[in-house]
Coordinates of C-alpha atoms in Angstrom, one line a residue:
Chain V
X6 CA 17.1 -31.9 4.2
X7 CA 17.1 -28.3 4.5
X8 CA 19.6 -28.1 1.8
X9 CA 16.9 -30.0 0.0
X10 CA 14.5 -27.8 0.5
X11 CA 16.3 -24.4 -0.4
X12 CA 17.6 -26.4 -3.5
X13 CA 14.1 -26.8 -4.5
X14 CA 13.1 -23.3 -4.2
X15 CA 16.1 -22.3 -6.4
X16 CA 15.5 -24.9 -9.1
X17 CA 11.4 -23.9 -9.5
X18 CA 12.3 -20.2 -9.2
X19 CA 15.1 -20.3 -11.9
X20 CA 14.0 -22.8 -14.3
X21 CA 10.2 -23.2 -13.7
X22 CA 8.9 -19.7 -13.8
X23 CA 9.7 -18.2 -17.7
X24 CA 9.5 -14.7 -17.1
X25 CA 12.1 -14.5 -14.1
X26 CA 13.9 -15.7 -17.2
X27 CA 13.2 -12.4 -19.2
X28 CA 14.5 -10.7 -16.1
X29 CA 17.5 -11.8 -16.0
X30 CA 16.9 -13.2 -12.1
X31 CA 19.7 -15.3 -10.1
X32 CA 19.8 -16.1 -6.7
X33 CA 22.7 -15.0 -4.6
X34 CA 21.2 -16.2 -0.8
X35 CA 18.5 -18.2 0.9
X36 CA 18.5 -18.1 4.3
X37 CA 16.7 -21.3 5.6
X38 CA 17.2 -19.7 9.7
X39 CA 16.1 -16.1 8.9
X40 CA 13.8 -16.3 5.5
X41 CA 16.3 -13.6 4.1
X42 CA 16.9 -13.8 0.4
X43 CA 18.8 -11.8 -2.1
X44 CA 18.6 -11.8 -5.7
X45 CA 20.4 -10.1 -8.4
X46 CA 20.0 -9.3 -11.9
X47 CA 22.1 -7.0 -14.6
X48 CA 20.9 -4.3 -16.9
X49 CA 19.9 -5.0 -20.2
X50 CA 18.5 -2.9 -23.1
X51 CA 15.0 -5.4 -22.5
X52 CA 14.7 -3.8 -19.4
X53 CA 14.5 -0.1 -19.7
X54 CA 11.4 1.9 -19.4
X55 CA 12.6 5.3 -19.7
X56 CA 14.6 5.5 -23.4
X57 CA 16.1 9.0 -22.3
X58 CA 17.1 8.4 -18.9
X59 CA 17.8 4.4 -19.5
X60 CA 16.5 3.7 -16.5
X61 CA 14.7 0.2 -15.4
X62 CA 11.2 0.1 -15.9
X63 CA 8.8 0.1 -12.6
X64 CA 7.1 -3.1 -13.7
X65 CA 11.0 -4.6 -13.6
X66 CA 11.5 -3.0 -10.2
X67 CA 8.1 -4.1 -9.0
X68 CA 8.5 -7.9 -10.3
X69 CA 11.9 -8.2 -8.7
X70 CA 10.4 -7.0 -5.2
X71 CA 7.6 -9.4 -5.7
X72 CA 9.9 -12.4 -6.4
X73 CA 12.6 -11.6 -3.9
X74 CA 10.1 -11.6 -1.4
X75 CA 8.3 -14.0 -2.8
X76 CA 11.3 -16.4 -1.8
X77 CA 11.4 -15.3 2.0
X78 CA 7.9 -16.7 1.8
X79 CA 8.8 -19.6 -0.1
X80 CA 11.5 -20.4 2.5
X81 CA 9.0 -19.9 5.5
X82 CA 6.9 -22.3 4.0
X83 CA 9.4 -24.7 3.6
X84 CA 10.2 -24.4 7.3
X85 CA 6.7 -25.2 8.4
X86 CA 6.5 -28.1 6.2
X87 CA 9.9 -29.1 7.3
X88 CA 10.2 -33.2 7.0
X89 CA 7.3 -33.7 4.4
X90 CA 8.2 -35.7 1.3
X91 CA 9.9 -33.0 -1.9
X92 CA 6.6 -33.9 -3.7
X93 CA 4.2 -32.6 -1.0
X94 CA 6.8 -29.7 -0.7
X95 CA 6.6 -28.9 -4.3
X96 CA 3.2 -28.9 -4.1
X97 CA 2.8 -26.3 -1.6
X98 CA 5.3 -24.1 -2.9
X99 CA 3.3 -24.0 -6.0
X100 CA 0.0 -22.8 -4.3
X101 CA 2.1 -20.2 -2.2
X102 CA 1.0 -16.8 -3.8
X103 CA 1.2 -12.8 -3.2
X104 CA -1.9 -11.3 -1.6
X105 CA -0.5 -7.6 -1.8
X106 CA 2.3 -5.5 -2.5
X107 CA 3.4 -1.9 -2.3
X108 CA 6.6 -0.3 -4.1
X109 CA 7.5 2.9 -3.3
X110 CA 9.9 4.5 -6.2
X111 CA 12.6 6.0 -4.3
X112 CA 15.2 6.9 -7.1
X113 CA 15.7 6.9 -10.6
X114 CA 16.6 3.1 -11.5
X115 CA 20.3 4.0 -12.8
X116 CA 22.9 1.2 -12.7
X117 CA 24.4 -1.6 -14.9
X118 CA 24.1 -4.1 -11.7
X119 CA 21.0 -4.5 -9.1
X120 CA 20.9 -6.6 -5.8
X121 CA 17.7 -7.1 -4.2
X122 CA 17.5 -7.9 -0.4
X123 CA 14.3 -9.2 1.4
X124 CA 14.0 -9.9 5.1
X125 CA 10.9 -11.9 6.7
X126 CA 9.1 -9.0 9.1
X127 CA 5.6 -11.2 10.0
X128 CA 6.2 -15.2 10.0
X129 CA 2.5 -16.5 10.5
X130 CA 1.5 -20.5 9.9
X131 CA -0.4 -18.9 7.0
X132 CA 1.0 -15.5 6.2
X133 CA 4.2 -13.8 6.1
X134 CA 5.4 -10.5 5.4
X135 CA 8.6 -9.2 3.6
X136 CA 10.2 -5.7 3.5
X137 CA 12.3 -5.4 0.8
X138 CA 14.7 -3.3 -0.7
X139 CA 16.4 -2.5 -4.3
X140 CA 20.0 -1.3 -4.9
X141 CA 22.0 -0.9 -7.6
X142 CA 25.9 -1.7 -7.7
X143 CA 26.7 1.6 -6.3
X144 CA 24.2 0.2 -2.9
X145 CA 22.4 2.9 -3.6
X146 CA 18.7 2.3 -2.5
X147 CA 16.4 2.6 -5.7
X148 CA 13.3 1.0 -4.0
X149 CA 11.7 -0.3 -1.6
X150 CA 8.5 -2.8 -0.7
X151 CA 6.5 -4.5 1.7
X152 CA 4.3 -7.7 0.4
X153 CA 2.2 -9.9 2.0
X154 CA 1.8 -13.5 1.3
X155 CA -0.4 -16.5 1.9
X156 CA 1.7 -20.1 2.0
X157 CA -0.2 -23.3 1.3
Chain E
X15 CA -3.7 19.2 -30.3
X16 CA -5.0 17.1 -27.6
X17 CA -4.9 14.3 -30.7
X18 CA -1.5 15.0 -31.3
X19 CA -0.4 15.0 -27.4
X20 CA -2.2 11.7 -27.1
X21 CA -0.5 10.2 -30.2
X22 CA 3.0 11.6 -28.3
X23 CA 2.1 9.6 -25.5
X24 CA 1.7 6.1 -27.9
X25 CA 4.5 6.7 -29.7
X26 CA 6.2 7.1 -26.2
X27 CA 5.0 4.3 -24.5
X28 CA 4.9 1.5 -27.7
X29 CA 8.0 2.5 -29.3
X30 CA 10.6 4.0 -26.7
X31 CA 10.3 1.7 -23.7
X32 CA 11.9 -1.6 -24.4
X33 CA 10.2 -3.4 -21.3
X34 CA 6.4 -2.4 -23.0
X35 CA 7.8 -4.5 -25.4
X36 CA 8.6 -7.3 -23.8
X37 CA 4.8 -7.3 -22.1
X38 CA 3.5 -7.6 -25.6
X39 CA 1.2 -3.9 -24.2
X40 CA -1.4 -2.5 -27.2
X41 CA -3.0 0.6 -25.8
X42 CA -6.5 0.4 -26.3
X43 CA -8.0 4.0 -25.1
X44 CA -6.4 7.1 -24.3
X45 CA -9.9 9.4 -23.0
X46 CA -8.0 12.9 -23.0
X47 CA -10.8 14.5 -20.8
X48 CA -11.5 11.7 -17.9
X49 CA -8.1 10.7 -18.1
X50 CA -9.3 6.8 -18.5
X51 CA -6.6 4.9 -19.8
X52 CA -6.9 1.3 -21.3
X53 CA -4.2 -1.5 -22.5
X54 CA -4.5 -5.0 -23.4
X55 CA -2.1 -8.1 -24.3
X56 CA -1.9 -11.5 -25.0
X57 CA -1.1 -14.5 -22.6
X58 CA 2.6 -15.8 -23.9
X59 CA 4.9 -18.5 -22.4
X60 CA 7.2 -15.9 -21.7
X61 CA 4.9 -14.2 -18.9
X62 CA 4.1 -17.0 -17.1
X63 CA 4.9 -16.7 -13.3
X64 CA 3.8 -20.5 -12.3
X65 CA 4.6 -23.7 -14.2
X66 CA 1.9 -25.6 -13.0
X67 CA -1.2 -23.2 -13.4
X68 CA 0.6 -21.7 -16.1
X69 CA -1.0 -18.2 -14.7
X70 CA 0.3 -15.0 -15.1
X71 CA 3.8 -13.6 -13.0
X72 CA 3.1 -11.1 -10.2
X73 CA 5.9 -9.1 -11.9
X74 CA 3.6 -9.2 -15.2
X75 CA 0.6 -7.9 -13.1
X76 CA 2.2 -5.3 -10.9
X77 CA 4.2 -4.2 -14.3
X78 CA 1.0 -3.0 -16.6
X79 CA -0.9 -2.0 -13.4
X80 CA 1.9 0.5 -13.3
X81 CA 1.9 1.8 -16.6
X82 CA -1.7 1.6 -17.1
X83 CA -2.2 4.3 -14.5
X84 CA 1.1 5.6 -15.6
X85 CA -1.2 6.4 -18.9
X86 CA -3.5 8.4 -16.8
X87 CA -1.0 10.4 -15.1
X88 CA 0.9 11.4 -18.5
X89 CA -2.7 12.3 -20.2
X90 CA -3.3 14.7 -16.9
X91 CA 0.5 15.7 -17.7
X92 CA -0.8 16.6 -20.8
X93 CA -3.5 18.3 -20.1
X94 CA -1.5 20.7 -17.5
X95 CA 0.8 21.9 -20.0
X96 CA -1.4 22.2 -23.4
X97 CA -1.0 24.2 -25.6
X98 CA 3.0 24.3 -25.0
X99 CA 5.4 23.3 -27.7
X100 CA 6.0 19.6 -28.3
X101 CA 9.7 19.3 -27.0
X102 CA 8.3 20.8 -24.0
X103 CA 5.6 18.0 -23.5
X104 CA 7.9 15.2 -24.7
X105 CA 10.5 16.3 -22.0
X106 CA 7.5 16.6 -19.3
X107 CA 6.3 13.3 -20.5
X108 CA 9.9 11.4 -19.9
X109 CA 10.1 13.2 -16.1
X110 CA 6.6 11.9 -14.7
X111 CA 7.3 8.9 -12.4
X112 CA 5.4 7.0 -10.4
X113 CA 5.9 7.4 -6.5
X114 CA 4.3 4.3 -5.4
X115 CA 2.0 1.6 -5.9
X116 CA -0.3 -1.0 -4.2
X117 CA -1.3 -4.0 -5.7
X118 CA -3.7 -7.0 -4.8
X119 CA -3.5 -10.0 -6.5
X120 CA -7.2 -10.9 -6.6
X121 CA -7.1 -14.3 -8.4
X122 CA -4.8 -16.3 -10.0
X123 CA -3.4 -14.6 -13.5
X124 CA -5.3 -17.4 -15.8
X125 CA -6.5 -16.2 -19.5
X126 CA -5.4 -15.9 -22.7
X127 CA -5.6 -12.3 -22.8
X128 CA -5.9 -9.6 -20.6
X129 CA -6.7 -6.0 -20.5
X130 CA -5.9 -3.5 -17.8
X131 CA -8.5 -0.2 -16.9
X132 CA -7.2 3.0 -15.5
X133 CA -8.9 5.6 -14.0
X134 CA -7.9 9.0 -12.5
X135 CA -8.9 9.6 -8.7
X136 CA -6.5 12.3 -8.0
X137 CA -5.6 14.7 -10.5
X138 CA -3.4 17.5 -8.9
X139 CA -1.2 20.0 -10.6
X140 CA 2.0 17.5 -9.2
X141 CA 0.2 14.4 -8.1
X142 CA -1.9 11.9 -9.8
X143 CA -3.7 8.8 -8.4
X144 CA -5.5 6.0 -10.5
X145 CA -7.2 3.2 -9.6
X146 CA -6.6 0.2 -12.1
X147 CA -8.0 -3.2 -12.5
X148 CA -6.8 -6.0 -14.9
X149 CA -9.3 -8.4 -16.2
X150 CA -9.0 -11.4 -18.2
X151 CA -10.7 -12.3 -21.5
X152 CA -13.6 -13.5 -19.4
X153 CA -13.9 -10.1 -17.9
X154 CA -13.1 -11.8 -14.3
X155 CA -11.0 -9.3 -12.5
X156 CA -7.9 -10.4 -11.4
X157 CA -5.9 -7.8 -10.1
X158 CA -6.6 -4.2 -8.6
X159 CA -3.7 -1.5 -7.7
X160 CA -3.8 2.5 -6.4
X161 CA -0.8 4.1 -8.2
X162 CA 0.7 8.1 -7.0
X163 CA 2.5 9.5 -9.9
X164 CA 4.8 12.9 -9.7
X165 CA 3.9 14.6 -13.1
X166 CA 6.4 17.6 -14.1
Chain B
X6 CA -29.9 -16.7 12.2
X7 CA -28.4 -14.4 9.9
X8 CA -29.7 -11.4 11.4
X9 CA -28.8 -12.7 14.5
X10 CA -25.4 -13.1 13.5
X11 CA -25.2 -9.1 12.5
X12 CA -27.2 -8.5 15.2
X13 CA -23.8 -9.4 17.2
X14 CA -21.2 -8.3 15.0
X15 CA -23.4 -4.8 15.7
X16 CA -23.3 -5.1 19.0
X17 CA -19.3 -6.7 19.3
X18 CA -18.8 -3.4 17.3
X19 CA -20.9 -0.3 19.0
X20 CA -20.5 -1.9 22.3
X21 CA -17.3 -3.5 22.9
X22 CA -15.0 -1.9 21.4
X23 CA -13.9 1.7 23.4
X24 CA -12.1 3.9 20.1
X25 CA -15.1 3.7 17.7
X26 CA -17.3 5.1 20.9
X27 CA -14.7 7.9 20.4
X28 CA -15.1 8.0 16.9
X29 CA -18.7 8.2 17.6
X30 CA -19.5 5.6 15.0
X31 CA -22.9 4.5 14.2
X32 CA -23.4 1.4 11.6
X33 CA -25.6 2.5 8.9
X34 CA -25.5 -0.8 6.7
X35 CA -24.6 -4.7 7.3
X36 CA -25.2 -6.8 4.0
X37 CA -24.9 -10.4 4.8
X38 CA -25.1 -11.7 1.0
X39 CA -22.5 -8.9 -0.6
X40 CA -20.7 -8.7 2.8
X41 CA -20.7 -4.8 2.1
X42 CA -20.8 -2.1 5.3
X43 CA -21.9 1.6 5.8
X44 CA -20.6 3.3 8.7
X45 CA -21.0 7.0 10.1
X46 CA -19.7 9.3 12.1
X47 CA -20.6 13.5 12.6
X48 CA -17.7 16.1 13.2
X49 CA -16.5 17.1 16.4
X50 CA -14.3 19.2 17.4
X51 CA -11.9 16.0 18.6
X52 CA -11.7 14.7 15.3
X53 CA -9.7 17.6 14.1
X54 CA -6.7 17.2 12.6
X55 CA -5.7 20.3 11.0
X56 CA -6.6 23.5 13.2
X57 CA -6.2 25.9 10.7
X58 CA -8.8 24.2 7.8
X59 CA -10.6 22.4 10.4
X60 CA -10.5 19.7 8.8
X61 CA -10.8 15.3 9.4
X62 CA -7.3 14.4 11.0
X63 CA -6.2 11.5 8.9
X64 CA -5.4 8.9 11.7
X65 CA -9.5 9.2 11.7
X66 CA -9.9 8.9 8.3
X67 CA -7.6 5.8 8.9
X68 CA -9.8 4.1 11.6
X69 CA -12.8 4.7 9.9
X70 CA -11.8 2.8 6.4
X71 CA -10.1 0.0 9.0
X72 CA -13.1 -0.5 10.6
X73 CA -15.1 0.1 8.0
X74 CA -13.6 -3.1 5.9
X75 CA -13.4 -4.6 9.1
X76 CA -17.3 -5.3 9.2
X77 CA -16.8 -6.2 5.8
X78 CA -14.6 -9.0 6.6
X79 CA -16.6 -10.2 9.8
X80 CA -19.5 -10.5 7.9
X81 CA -17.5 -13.0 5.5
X82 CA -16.1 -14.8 8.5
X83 CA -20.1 -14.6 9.9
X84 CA -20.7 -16.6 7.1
X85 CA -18.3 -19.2 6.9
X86 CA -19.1 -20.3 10.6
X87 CA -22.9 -20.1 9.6
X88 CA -24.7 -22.5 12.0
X89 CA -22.0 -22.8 14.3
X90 CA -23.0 -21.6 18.3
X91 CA -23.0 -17.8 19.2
X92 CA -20.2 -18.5 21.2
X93 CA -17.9 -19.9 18.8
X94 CA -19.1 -17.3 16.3
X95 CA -18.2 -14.4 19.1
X96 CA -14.8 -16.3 19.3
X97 CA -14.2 -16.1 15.5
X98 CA -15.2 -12.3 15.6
X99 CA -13.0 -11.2 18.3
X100 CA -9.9 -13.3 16.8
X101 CA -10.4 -11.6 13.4
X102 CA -7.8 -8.8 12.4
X103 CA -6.3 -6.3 9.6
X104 CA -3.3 -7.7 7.9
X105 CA -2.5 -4.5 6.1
X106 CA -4.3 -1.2 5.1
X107 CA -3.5 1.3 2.3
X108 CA -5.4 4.4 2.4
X109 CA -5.4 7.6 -0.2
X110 CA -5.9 11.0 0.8
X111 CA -7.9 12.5 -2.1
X112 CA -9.3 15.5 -0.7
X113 CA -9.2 17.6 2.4
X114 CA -11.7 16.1 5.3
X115 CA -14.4 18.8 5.1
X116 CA -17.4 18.3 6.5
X117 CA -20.1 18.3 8.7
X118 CA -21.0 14.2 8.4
X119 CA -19.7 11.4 6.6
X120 CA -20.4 8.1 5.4
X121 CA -17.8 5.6 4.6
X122 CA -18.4 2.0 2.1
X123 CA -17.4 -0.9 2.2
X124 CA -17.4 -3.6 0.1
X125 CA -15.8 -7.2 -0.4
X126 CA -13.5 -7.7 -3.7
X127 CA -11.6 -10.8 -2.1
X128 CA -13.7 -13.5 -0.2
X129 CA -11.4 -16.5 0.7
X130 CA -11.3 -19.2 3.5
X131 CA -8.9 -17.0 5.0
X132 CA -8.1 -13.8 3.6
X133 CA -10.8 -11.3 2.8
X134 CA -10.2 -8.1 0.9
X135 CA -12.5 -4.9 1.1
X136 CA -12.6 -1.7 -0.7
X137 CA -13.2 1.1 1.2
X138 CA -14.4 4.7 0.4
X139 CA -15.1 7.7 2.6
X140 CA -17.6 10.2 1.6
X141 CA -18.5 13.7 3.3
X142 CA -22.6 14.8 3.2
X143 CA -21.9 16.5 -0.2
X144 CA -21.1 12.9 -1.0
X145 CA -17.6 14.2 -2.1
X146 CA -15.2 11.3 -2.3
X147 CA -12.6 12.3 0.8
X148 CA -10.4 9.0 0.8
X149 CA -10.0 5.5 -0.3
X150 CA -8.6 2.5 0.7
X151 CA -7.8 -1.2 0.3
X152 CA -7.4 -3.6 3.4
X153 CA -7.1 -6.9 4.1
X154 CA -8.1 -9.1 7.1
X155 CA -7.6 -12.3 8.0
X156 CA -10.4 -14.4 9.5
X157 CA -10.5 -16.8 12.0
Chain I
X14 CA 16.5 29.4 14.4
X15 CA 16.2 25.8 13.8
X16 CA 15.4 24.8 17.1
X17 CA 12.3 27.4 16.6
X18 CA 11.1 25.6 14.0
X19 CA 11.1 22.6 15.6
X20 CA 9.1 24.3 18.6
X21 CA 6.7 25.4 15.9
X22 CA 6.1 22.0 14.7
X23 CA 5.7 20.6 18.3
X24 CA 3.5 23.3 19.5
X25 CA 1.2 22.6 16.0
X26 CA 1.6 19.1 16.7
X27 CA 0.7 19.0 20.7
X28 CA -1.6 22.3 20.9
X29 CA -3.4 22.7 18.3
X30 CA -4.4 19.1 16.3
X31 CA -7.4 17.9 18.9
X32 CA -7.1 14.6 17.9
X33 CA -3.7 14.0 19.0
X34 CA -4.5 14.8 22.3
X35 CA -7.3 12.3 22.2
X36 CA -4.5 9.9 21.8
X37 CA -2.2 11.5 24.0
X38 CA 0.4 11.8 21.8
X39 CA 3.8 12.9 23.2
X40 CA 6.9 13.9 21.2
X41 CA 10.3 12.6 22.1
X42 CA 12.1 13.2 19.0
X43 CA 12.5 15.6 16.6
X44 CA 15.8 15.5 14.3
X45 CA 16.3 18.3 12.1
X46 CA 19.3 16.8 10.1
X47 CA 18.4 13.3 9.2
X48 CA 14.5 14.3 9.9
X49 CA 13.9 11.2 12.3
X50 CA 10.6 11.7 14.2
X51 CA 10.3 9.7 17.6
X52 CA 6.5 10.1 19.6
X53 CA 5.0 7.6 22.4
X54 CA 1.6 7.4 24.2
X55 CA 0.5 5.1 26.8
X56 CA -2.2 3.2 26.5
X57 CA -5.7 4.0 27.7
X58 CA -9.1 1.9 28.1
X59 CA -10.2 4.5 25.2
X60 CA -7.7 3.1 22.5
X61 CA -8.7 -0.3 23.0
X62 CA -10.1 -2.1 19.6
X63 CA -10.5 -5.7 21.3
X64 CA -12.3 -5.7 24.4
X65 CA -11.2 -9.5 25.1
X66 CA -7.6 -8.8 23.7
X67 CA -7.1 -5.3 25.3
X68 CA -5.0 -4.6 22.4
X69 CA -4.8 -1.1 20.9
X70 CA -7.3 -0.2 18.0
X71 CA -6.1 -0.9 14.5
X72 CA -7.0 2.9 14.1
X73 CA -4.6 3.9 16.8
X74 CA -2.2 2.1 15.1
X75 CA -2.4 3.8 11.9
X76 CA -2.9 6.9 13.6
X77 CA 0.0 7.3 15.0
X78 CA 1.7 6.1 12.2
X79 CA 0.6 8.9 10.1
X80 CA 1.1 11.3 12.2
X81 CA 4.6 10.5 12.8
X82 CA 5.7 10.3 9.5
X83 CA 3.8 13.1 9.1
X84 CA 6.5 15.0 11.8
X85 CA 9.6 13.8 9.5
X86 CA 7.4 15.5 6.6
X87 CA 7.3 18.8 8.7
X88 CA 11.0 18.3 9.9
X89 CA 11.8 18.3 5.7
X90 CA 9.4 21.3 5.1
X91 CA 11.3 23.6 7.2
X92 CA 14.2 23.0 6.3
X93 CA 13.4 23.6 2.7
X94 CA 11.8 27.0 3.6
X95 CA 14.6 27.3 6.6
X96 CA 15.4 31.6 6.8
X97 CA 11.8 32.7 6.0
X98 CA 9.3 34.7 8.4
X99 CA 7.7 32.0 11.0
X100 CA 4.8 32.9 9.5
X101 CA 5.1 31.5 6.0
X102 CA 6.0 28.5 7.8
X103 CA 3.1 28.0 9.9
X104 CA 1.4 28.4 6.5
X105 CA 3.7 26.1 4.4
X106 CA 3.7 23.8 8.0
X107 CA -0.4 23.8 7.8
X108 CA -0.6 23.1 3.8
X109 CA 1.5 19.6 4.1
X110 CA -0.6 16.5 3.7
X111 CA -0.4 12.6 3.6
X112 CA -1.2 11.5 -0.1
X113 CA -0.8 8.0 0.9
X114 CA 0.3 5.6 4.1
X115 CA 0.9 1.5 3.9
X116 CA -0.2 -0.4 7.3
X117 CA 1.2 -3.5 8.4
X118 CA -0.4 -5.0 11.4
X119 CA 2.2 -7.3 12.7
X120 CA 1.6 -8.2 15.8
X121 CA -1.2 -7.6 18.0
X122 CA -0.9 -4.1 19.8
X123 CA -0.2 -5.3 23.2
X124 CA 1.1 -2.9 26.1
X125 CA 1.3 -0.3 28.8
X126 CA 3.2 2.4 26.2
X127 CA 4.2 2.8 23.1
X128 CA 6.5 3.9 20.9
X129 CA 6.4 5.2 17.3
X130 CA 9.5 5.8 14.9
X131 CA 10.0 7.6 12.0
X132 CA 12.7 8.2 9.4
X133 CA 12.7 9.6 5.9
X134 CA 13.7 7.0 3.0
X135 CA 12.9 9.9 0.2
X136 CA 13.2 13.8 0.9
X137 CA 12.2 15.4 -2.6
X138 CA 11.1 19.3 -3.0
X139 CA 7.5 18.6 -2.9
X140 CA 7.6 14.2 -1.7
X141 CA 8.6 13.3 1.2
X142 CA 8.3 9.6 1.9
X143 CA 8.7 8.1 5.7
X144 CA 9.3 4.9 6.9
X145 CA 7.5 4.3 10.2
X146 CA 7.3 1.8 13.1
X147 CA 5.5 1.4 16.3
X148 CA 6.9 -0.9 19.2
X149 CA 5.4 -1.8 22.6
X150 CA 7.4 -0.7 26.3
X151 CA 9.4 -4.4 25.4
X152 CA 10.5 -3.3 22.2
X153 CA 8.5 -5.9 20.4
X154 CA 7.4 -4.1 16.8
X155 CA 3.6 -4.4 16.3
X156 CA 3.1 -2.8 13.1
X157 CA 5.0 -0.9 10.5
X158 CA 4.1 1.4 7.7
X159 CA 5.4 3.4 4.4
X160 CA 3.7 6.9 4.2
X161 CA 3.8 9.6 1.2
X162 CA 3.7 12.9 2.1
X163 CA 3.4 16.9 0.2
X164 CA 5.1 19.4 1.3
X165 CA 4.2 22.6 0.5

């Protein structure tokens, strides 16, 4: 069932949503117990936003915070809906959303390979709240987040 | 001179990052003396963040939020170093960055196209702030973000 | 009815709640149809934060855009329990609370008085979010902020 | 020489800032090498921002959590100026400012004391960006916050 659940997240956030397509997004971890979630994605030439320094572009570093937290969320409203058929599931996943988000730019997006980590800091009935972080392959921390959410 | 430094900063920004590219960005106004900075683009399956309500993805939001007010800061860039030779404000250009950025998601990303409003708040010799707001074709505001930027 | 319920939100506010006695807040503004706020507060000498310049310290700068948006979003949550007994209202009130704040420091706090705005850009069932700007007697723009509150 | 400008920053910090010792304010912490910042205050009818709750003051909170970032931004300001006269520090020490600070209210702000922790996830020439949290006497973390700072 939880299995289920996580499978569900995995398939709408990797096939259902286009542009974590264009970025390149796979899932490397969903932790139903904790809400952690980890996401990775590799450079490509799409991706750059500074042509002398090839570096990832902020919107690319913001999206990926978003959406990484986005699935600690997703998984926290999974666990409060725990035992509800996959189509009422579904349903609220799809009307979870971001309220707000803040990036802070910590380093210069150099690497061929990022990871991104988020961790569930506020678990509320109808809001949660990620940190997250950004590293490339190196582990070295590029950026870091905090976003709020509001789960159906 | 403040035309061409302007046109240095659209050249910049539409041709050399790849990821502008990708957001489909047209910069609408570049206001050299308030620093007001305006960019539009079109709805495409590509950018949608939600299969359902076929809305826009947070990433898309947060991404020309960013480099809307990342506009502003490079026309107060600009500004700071007039009158110096071109390679000197192309390499000045290429080391602003942003430092970090808040974003609330206001209402869901629906439209068919969008266009994003900066303006300047801040405008120090290192630090810039802008305020910027993205709006659909309705003119319903769907987004607002405060962006710091480190200008060289 | 209406008045009566800013007549309590007023009084929840001046009355009961110790740190903006210290802030020396007075509540200049409550509009129940826009849900916008005016607050102000005079210089003392315990509001310095910056010997030297003698100058706002920015924890109160802080408070003030809190609680500033906070009246914002009480007066949304006044709304939504229209009708209902002062009692429950006073219950909603008191269980209302900031999820998150971001505040910008866009010029020094100089000043003799100041007036800080609020006013409502998000007004959901649960989630309201107010933009909040602080003003000096010169009506120089000191800060700004974003915040978001849950209501009960 | 080092451990005077530490004392210089604590003596700023505890003597001469008013408003700190309206919140009683007490420094436990100040690391010169990694710039970690540790402060605590105990809580005081005055700070209260819920009469019914007795919980601290969403001001408080965000008080303190600018002002102990702000000590990991003085911690990185000497060090950058470390070998000149004490008085250009006290200058340089006087001229640093927040340009920006992220709240997260995460739990309400119940307790006897408190304790506030800083460390610095960015330490550029002019940025310094801090990482902050605030926990009760049982080590439960009420809020957290990201804070910009410029160092002169």
């Amino acid at each position: 069932m939880t299995a289920s659940a996580l499978e569900r997240i995995k398939v709408y956030y990797l096939e259902k949503l286009p542009f974590n397509k264009v970025l390149g997004i796979d899932i490397d971890l969903l932790d139903y117990e904790s809400g952690q979630a980890v996401t990775s994605f590799n450079m490509t030439k799409e991706l750059i936003g500074n042509s002398t320094a090839g570096i990832l572009h902020g919107g690319v570093t913001a999206s990926v915070i978003d959406l990484t937290g986005g699935l600690s969320a997703l998984i926290c409203c999974a666990k409060i809906h725990h035992g509800k058929p996959p189509e009422v599931l579904d349903k609220k996943l799809a009307s979870s959303a971001t309220i707000d988000m803040r990036v802070d730019y910590l380093r210069p997006g150099q690497g061929r390979s990022f990871q991104c980590k988020s961790r569930v800091i506020r678990a509320g009935a109808r809001i949660v709240v990620a940190k997250i972080d950004l590293y490339n392959e190196k582990e070295t921390r590029i950026a870091t987040g905090t976003a709020t959410y509001l789960i159906a």
